[in-house]
Amino acid sequence: GWKKSRVKEEKRMKMNCDIRAAMAKSDLRQYQIAAALGISESRYSSKLRKELPDEEKFEIFAVIERLAAEAN
């Protein structure tokens, strides 16, 4: 029914699109952000699979901004 198709549709959508877009715009890789956060790349990748709370997103955005500024 419609519930199953809705669930499949939601699973296809990437979680944390805003973080992924900021990473792409800043030309940063997951391993760089993970290192700055003090966690492994696999742990960071796992975190991105589920929508993060705002406070965690703000921390990641701050790291992205800092790393992008250091690169320029």
A tleap script that builds the chain and sets N, CA, C and O, in Angstrom:
source leaprc.protein.ff14SB
mol = sequence {
  NGLY TRP LYS LYS SER ARG VAL LYS GLU GLU
  LYS ARG MET LYS MET ASN CYS ASP ILE ARG
  ALA ALA MET ALA LYS SER ASP LEU ARG GLN
  TYR GLN ILE ALA ALA ALA LEU GLY ILE SER
  GLU SER ARG TYR SER SER LYS LEU ARG LYS
  GLU LEU PRO ASP GLU GLU LYS PHE GLU ILE
  PHE ALA VAL ILE GLU ARG LEU ALA ALA GLU
  ALA CASN
}
set mol.1.N position { 0.813 -1.201 0.000 }
set mol.1.CA position { 0.000 0.000 0.000 }
set mol.1.C position { 0.851 1.257 0.000 }
set mol.1.O position { 2.061 1.218 -0.222 }
set mol.2.N position { 0.196 2.350 0.250 }
set mol.2.CA position { 0.889 3.643 0.204 }
set mol.2.C position { 1.917 3.775 1.315 }
set mol.2.O position { 2.908 4.485 1.144 }
set mol.3.N position { 1.711 3.107 2.459 }
set mol.3.CA position { 2.678 3.224 3.557 }
set mol.3.C position { 4.037 2.656 3.164 }
set mol.3.O position { 5.074 3.255 3.450 }
set mol.4.N position { 4.026 1.501 2.508 }
set mol.4.CA position { 5.292 0.895 2.107 }
set mol.4.C position { 6.040 1.772 1.115 }
set mol.4.O position { 7.252 1.948 1.237 }
set mol.5.N position { 5.336 2.320 0.142 }
set mol.5.CA position { 6.006 3.159 -0.847 }
set mol.5.C position { 6.538 4.437 -0.202 }
set mol.5.O position { 7.588 4.944 -0.599 }
set mol.6.N position { 5.816 4.958 0.792 }
set mol.6.CA position { 6.270 6.160 1.502 }
set mol.6.C position { 7.552 5.876 2.287 }
set mol.6.O position { 8.473 6.693 2.301 }
set mol.7.N position { 7.602 4.722 2.932 }
set mol.7.CA position { 8.802 4.347 3.688 }
set mol.7.C position { 9.990 4.187 2.748 }
set mol.7.O position { 11.089 4.650 3.051 }
set mol.8.N position { 9.775 3.532 1.608 }
set mol.8.CA position { 10.853 3.373 0.635 }
set mol.8.C position { 11.336 4.726 0.129 }
set mol.8.O position { 12.536 4.941 -0.043 }
set mol.9.N position { 10.401 5.628 -0.105 }
set mol.9.CA position { 10.750 6.967 -0.581 }
set mol.9.C position { 11.606 7.694 0.447 }
set mol.9.O position { 12.592 8.340 0.092 }
set mol.10.N position { 11.232 7.590 1.722 }
set mol.10.CA position { 11.997 8.252 2.783 }
set mol.10.C position { 13.385 7.651 2.923 }
set mol.10.O position { 14.345 8.368 3.203 }
set mol.11.N position { 13.502 6.335 2.730 }
set mol.11.CA position { 14.810 5.692 2.844 }
set mol.11.C position { 15.739 6.125 1.720 }
set mol.11.O position { 16.953 6.192 1.916 }
set mol.12.N position { 15.193 6.418 0.554 }
set mol.12.CA position { 16.008 6.856 -0.568 }
set mol.12.C position { 16.568 8.254 -0.353 }
set mol.12.O position { 17.634 8.584 -0.873 }
set mol.13.N position { 15.862 9.070 0.402 }
set mol.13.CA position { 16.336 10.436 0.663 }
set mol.13.C position { 17.526 10.370 1.610 }
set mol.13.O position { 17.482 9.667 2.620 }
set mol.14.N position { 18.568 11.086 1.295 }
set mol.14.CA position { 19.745 11.101 2.156 }
set mol.14.C position { 19.456 11.906 3.418 }
set mol.14.O position { 18.829 12.965 3.370 }
set mol.15.N position { 19.920 11.390 4.527 }
set mol.15.CA position { 19.791 12.109 5.781 }
set mol.15.C position { 20.867 13.193 5.846 }
set mol.15.O position { 21.918 13.076 5.217 }
set mol.16.N position { 20.598 14.218 6.593 }
set mol.16.CA position { 21.558 15.303 6.823 }
set mol.16.C position { 22.035 15.939 5.517 }
set mol.16.O position { 23.224 16.197 5.330 }
set mol.17.N position { 21.084 16.182 4.624 }
set mol.17.CA position { 21.411 16.777 3.316 }
set mol.17.C position { 22.138 18.110 3.460 }
set mol.17.O position { 23.008 18.439 2.654 }
set mol.18.N position { 21.778 18.873 4.488 }
set mol.18.CA position { 22.410 20.175 4.691 }
set mol.18.C position { 23.899 20.029 5.009 }
set mol.18.O position { 24.719 20.812 4.532 }
set mol.19.N position { 24.241 19.031 5.811 }
set mol.19.CA position { 25.647 18.797 6.132 }
set mol.19.C position { 26.385 18.318 4.891 }
set mol.19.O position { 27.487 18.784 4.600 }
set mol.20.N position { 25.782 17.390 4.162 }
set mol.20.CA position { 26.419 16.863 2.948 }
set mol.20.C position { 26.637 17.971 1.912 }
set mol.20.O position { 27.665 18.001 1.236 }
set mol.21.N position { 25.671 18.874 1.796 }
set mol.21.CA position { 25.794 19.988 0.853 }
set mol.21.C position { 26.920 20.931 1.278 }
set mol.21.O position { 27.689 21.401 0.439 }
set mol.22.N position { 27.014 21.203 2.568 }
set mol.22.CA position { 28.082 22.083 3.069 }
set mol.22.C position { 29.450 21.448 2.846 }
set mol.22.O position { 30.407 22.140 2.501 }
set mol.23.N position { 29.545 20.127 3.044 }
set mol.23.CA position { 30.812 19.433 2.786 }
set mol.23.C position { 31.193 19.551 1.315 }
set mol.23.O position { 32.346 19.834 0.989 }
set mol.24.N position { 30.234 19.336 0.438 }
set mol.24.CA position { 30.510 19.393 -1.003 }
set mol.24.C position { 30.913 20.802 -1.426 }
set mol.24.O position { 31.860 20.987 -2.191 }
set mol.25.N position { 30.182 21.789 -0.919 }
set mol.25.CA position { 30.471 23.181 -1.275 }
set mol.25.C position { 31.870 23.590 -0.816 }
set mol.25.O position { 32.561 24.352 -1.492 }
set mol.26.N position { 32.277 23.069 0.345 }
set mol.26.CA position { 33.595 23.402 0.903 }
set mol.26.C position { 34.684 22.479 0.400 }
set mol.26.O position { 35.850 22.634 0.762 }
set mol.27.N position { 34.306 21.501 -0.446 }
set mol.27.CA position { 35.251 20.525 -0.999 }
set mol.27.C position { 35.988 19.774 0.110 }
set mol.27.O position { 37.196 19.555 0.030 }
set mol.28.N position { 35.242 19.384 1.144 }
set mol.28.CA position { 35.815 18.629 2.252 }
set mol.28.C position { 35.348 17.182 2.184 }
set mol.28.O position { 34.279 16.889 1.649 }
set mol.29.N position { 36.151 16.288 2.727 }
set mol.29.CA position { 35.835 14.863 2.761 }
set mol.29.C position { 35.460 14.453 4.187 }
set mol.29.O position { 35.794 15.123 5.164 }
set mol.30.N position { 34.755 13.328 4.260 }
set mol.30.CA position { 34.299 12.857 5.573 }
set mol.30.C position { 35.465 12.631 6.532 }
set mol.30.O position { 35.354 12.945 7.717 }
set mol.31.N position { 36.582 12.092 6.040 }
set mol.31.CA position { 37.700 11.803 6.931 }
set mol.31.C position { 38.277 13.079 7.546 }
set mol.31.O position { 38.764 13.056 8.676 }
set mol.32.N position { 38.226 14.193 6.806 }
set mol.32.CA position { 38.749 15.454 7.334 }
set mol.32.C position { 37.881 15.964 8.484 }
set mol.32.O position { 38.394 16.411 9.510 }
set mol.33.N position { 36.582 15.894 8.305 }
set mol.33.CA position { 35.658 16.359 9.337 }
set mol.33.C position { 35.723 15.440 10.549 }
set mol.33.O position { 35.723 15.903 11.690 }
set mol.34.N position { 35.778 14.134 10.295 }
set mol.34.CA position { 35.871 13.170 11.398 }
set mol.34.C position { 37.111 13.426 12.243 }
set mol.34.O position { 37.042 13.417 13.472 }
set mol.35.N position { 38.246 13.654 11.585 }
set mol.35.CA position { 39.490 13.914 12.314 }
set mol.35.C position { 39.365 15.166 13.173 }
set mol.35.O position { 39.823 15.190 14.316 }
set mol.36.N position { 38.743 16.206 12.620 }
set mol.36.CA position { 38.570 17.459 13.368 }
set mol.36.C position { 37.625 17.273 14.556 }
set mol.36.O position { 37.752 17.959 15.570 }
set mol.37.N position { 36.682 16.345 14.427 }
set mol.37.CA position { 35.750 16.051 15.520 }
set mol.37.C position { 36.353 15.078 16.536 }
set mol.37.O position { 35.811 14.898 17.627 }
set mol.38.N position { 37.476 14.451 16.171 }
set mol.38.CA position { 38.118 13.500 17.064 }
set mol.38.C position { 37.465 12.130 17.053 }
set mol.38.O position { 37.531 11.400 18.042 }
set mol.39.N position { 36.826 11.772 15.924 }
set mol.39.CA position { 36.201 10.453 15.788 }
set mol.39.C position { 36.683 9.801 14.500 }
set mol.39.O position { 37.275 10.460 13.646 }
set mol.40.N position { 36.428 8.506 14.365 }
set mol.40.CA position { 36.845 7.798 13.153 }
set mol.40.C position { 35.919 8.160 11.991 }
set mol.40.O position { 34.788 8.606 12.184 }
set mol.41.N position { 36.436 7.952 10.788 }
set mol.41.CA position { 35.622 8.224 9.597 }
set mol.41.C position { 34.395 7.323 9.570 }
set mol.41.O position { 33.315 7.763 9.176 }
set mol.42.N position { 34.546 6.075 9.982 }
set mol.42.CA position { 33.398 5.164 9.977 }
set mol.42.C position { 32.338 5.598 10.983 }
set mol.42.O position { 31.144 5.457 10.721 }
set mol.43.N position { 32.761 6.122 12.128 }
set mol.43.CA position { 31.801 6.616 13.124 }
set mol.43.C position { 31.059 7.838 12.575 }
set mol.43.O position { 29.847 7.961 12.748 }
set mol.44.N position { 31.778 8.727 11.922 }
set mol.44.CA position { 31.160 9.917 11.339 }
set mol.44.C position { 30.152 9.518 10.257 }
set mol.44.O position { 29.048 10.059 10.194 }
set mol.45.N position { 30.543 8.575 9.418 }
set mol.45.CA position { 29.659 8.097 8.365 }
set mol.45.C position { 28.393 7.488 8.962 }
set mol.45.O position { 27.294 7.715 8.456 }
set mol.46.N position { 28.546 6.723 10.029 }
set mol.46.CA position { 27.392 6.125 10.707 }
set mol.46.C position { 26.466 7.190 11.273 }
set mol.46.O position { 25.244 7.060 11.207 }
set mol.47.N position { 27.054 8.248 11.831 }
set mol.47.CA position { 26.244 9.335 12.394 }
set mol.47.C position { 25.358 9.977 11.330 }
set mol.47.O position { 24.218 10.349 11.606 }
set mol.48.N position { 25.886 10.105 10.116 }
set mol.48.CA position { 25.151 10.784 9.053 }
set mol.48.C position { 23.985 9.965 8.509 }
set mol.48.O position { 23.151 10.491 7.771 }
set mol.49.N position { 23.919 8.684 8.866 }
set mol.49.CA position { 22.839 7.837 8.362 }
set mol.49.C position { 21.477 8.195 8.949 }
set mol.49.O position { 20.442 7.951 8.329 }
set mol.50.N position { 21.486 8.773 10.140 }
set mol.50.CA position { 20.233 9.202 10.771 }
set mol.50.C position { 20.289 10.702 10.973 }
set mol.50.O position { 21.351 11.260 11.247 }
set mol.51.N position { 19.155 11.348 10.838 }
set mol.51.CA position { 19.100 12.809 10.983 }
set mol.51.C position { 19.619 13.198 12.366 }
set mol.51.O position { 19.154 12.691 13.386 }
set mol.52.N position { 20.582 14.099 12.376 }
set mol.52.CA position { 21.222 14.505 13.629 }
set mol.52.C position { 20.429 15.606 14.329 }
set mol.52.O position { 19.728 16.384 13.681 }
set mol.53.N position { 20.544 15.666 15.659 }
set mol.53.CA position { 19.935 16.787 16.385 }
set mol.53.C position { 20.652 18.090 16.021 }
set mol.53.O position { 21.817 18.080 15.624 }
set mol.54.N position { 19.950 19.189 16.160 }
set mol.54.CA position { 20.498 20.491 15.764 }
set mol.54.C position { 21.834 20.805 16.424 }
set mol.54.O position { 22.730 21.340 15.772 }
set mol.55.N position { 21.982 20.482 17.705 }
set mol.55.CA position { 23.232 20.830 18.399 }
set mol.55.C position { 24.432 20.101 17.782 }
set mol.55.O position { 25.518 20.673 17.684 }
set mol.56.N position { 24.242 18.852 17.368 }
set mol.56.CA position { 25.335 18.139 16.696 }
set mol.56.C position { 25.606 18.729 15.326 }
set mol.56.O position { 26.758 18.838 14.905 }
set mol.57.N position { 24.533 19.112 14.625 }
set mol.57.CA position { 24.707 19.742 13.311 }
set mol.57.C position { 25.490 21.041 13.431 }
set mol.57.O position { 26.374 21.309 12.618 }
set mol.58.N position { 25.170 21.854 14.445 }
set mol.58.CA position { 25.879 23.122 14.625 }
set mol.58.C position { 27.367 22.880 14.853 }
set mol.58.O position { 28.210 23.620 14.347 }
set mol.59.N position { 27.681 21.836 15.619 }
set mol.59.CA position { 29.093 21.506 15.867 }
set mol.59.C position { 29.787 21.130 14.555 }
set mol.59.O position { 30.908 21.567 14.295 }
set mol.60.N position { 29.128 20.333 13.746 }
set mol.60.CA position { 29.710 19.905 12.472 }
set mol.60.C position { 29.835 21.080 11.506 }
set mol.60.O position { 30.844 21.209 10.813 }
set mol.61.N position { 28.808 21.942 11.457 }
set mol.61.CA position { 28.899 23.132 10.603 }
set mol.61.C position { 30.064 24.028 11.020 }
set mol.61.O position { 30.748 24.593 10.167 }
set mol.62.N position { 30.290 24.160 12.323 }
set mol.62.CA position { 31.414 24.973 12.813 }
set mol.62.C position { 32.737 24.377 12.340 }
set mol.62.O position { 33.637 25.112 11.931 }
set mol.63.N position { 32.860 23.059 12.394 }
set mol.63.CA position { 34.075 22.388 11.928 }
set mol.63.C position { 34.251 22.596 10.422 }
set mol.63.O position { 35.357 22.871 9.957 }
set mol.64.N position { 33.171 22.466 9.669 }
set mol.64.CA position { 33.234 22.669 8.213 }
set mol.64.C position { 33.705 24.076 7.900 }
set mol.64.O position { 34.576 24.267 7.052 }
set mol.65.N position { 33.134 25.069 8.583 }
set mol.65.CA position { 33.524 26.464 8.363 }
set mol.65.C position { 35.005 26.673 8.678 }
set mol.65.O position { 35.723 27.327 7.922 }
set mol.66.N position { 35.453 26.111 9.805 }
set mol.66.CA position { 36.840 26.280 10.222 }
set mol.66.C position { 37.792 25.634 9.221 }
set mol.66.O position { 38.788 26.241 8.827 }
set mol.67.N position { 37.487 24.405 8.809 }
set mol.67.CA position { 38.360 23.710 7.862 }
set mol.67.C position { 38.371 24.409 6.498 }
set mol.67.O position { 39.412 24.488 5.846 }
set mol.68.N position { 37.222 24.909 6.075 }
set mol.68.CA position { 37.157 25.621 4.791 }
set mol.68.C position { 37.979 26.909 4.858 }
set mol.68.O position { 38.658 27.266 3.896 }
set mol.69.N position { 37.917 27.601 5.988 }
set mol.69.CA position { 38.696 28.843 6.158 }
set mol.69.C position { 40.196 28.536 6.168 }
set mol.69.O position { 40.991 29.292 5.611 }
set mol.70.N position { 40.575 27.430 6.798 }
set mol.70.CA position { 41.995 27.051 6.842 }
set mol.70.C position { 42.520 26.672 5.462 }
set mol.70.O position { 43.695 26.882 5.160 }
set mol.71.N position { 41.647 26.114 4.626 }
set mol.71.CA position { 42.044 25.695 3.284 }
set mol.71.C position { 42.269 26.874 2.349 }
set mol.71.O position { 43.014 26.768 1.375 }
set mol.72.N position { 41.617 28.009 2.648 }
set mol.72.CA position { 41.735 29.191 1.766 }
set mol.72.C position { 42.757 30.175 2.233 }
set mol.72.O position { 42.959 31.207 1.593 }
savepdb mol mol.pdb
quit
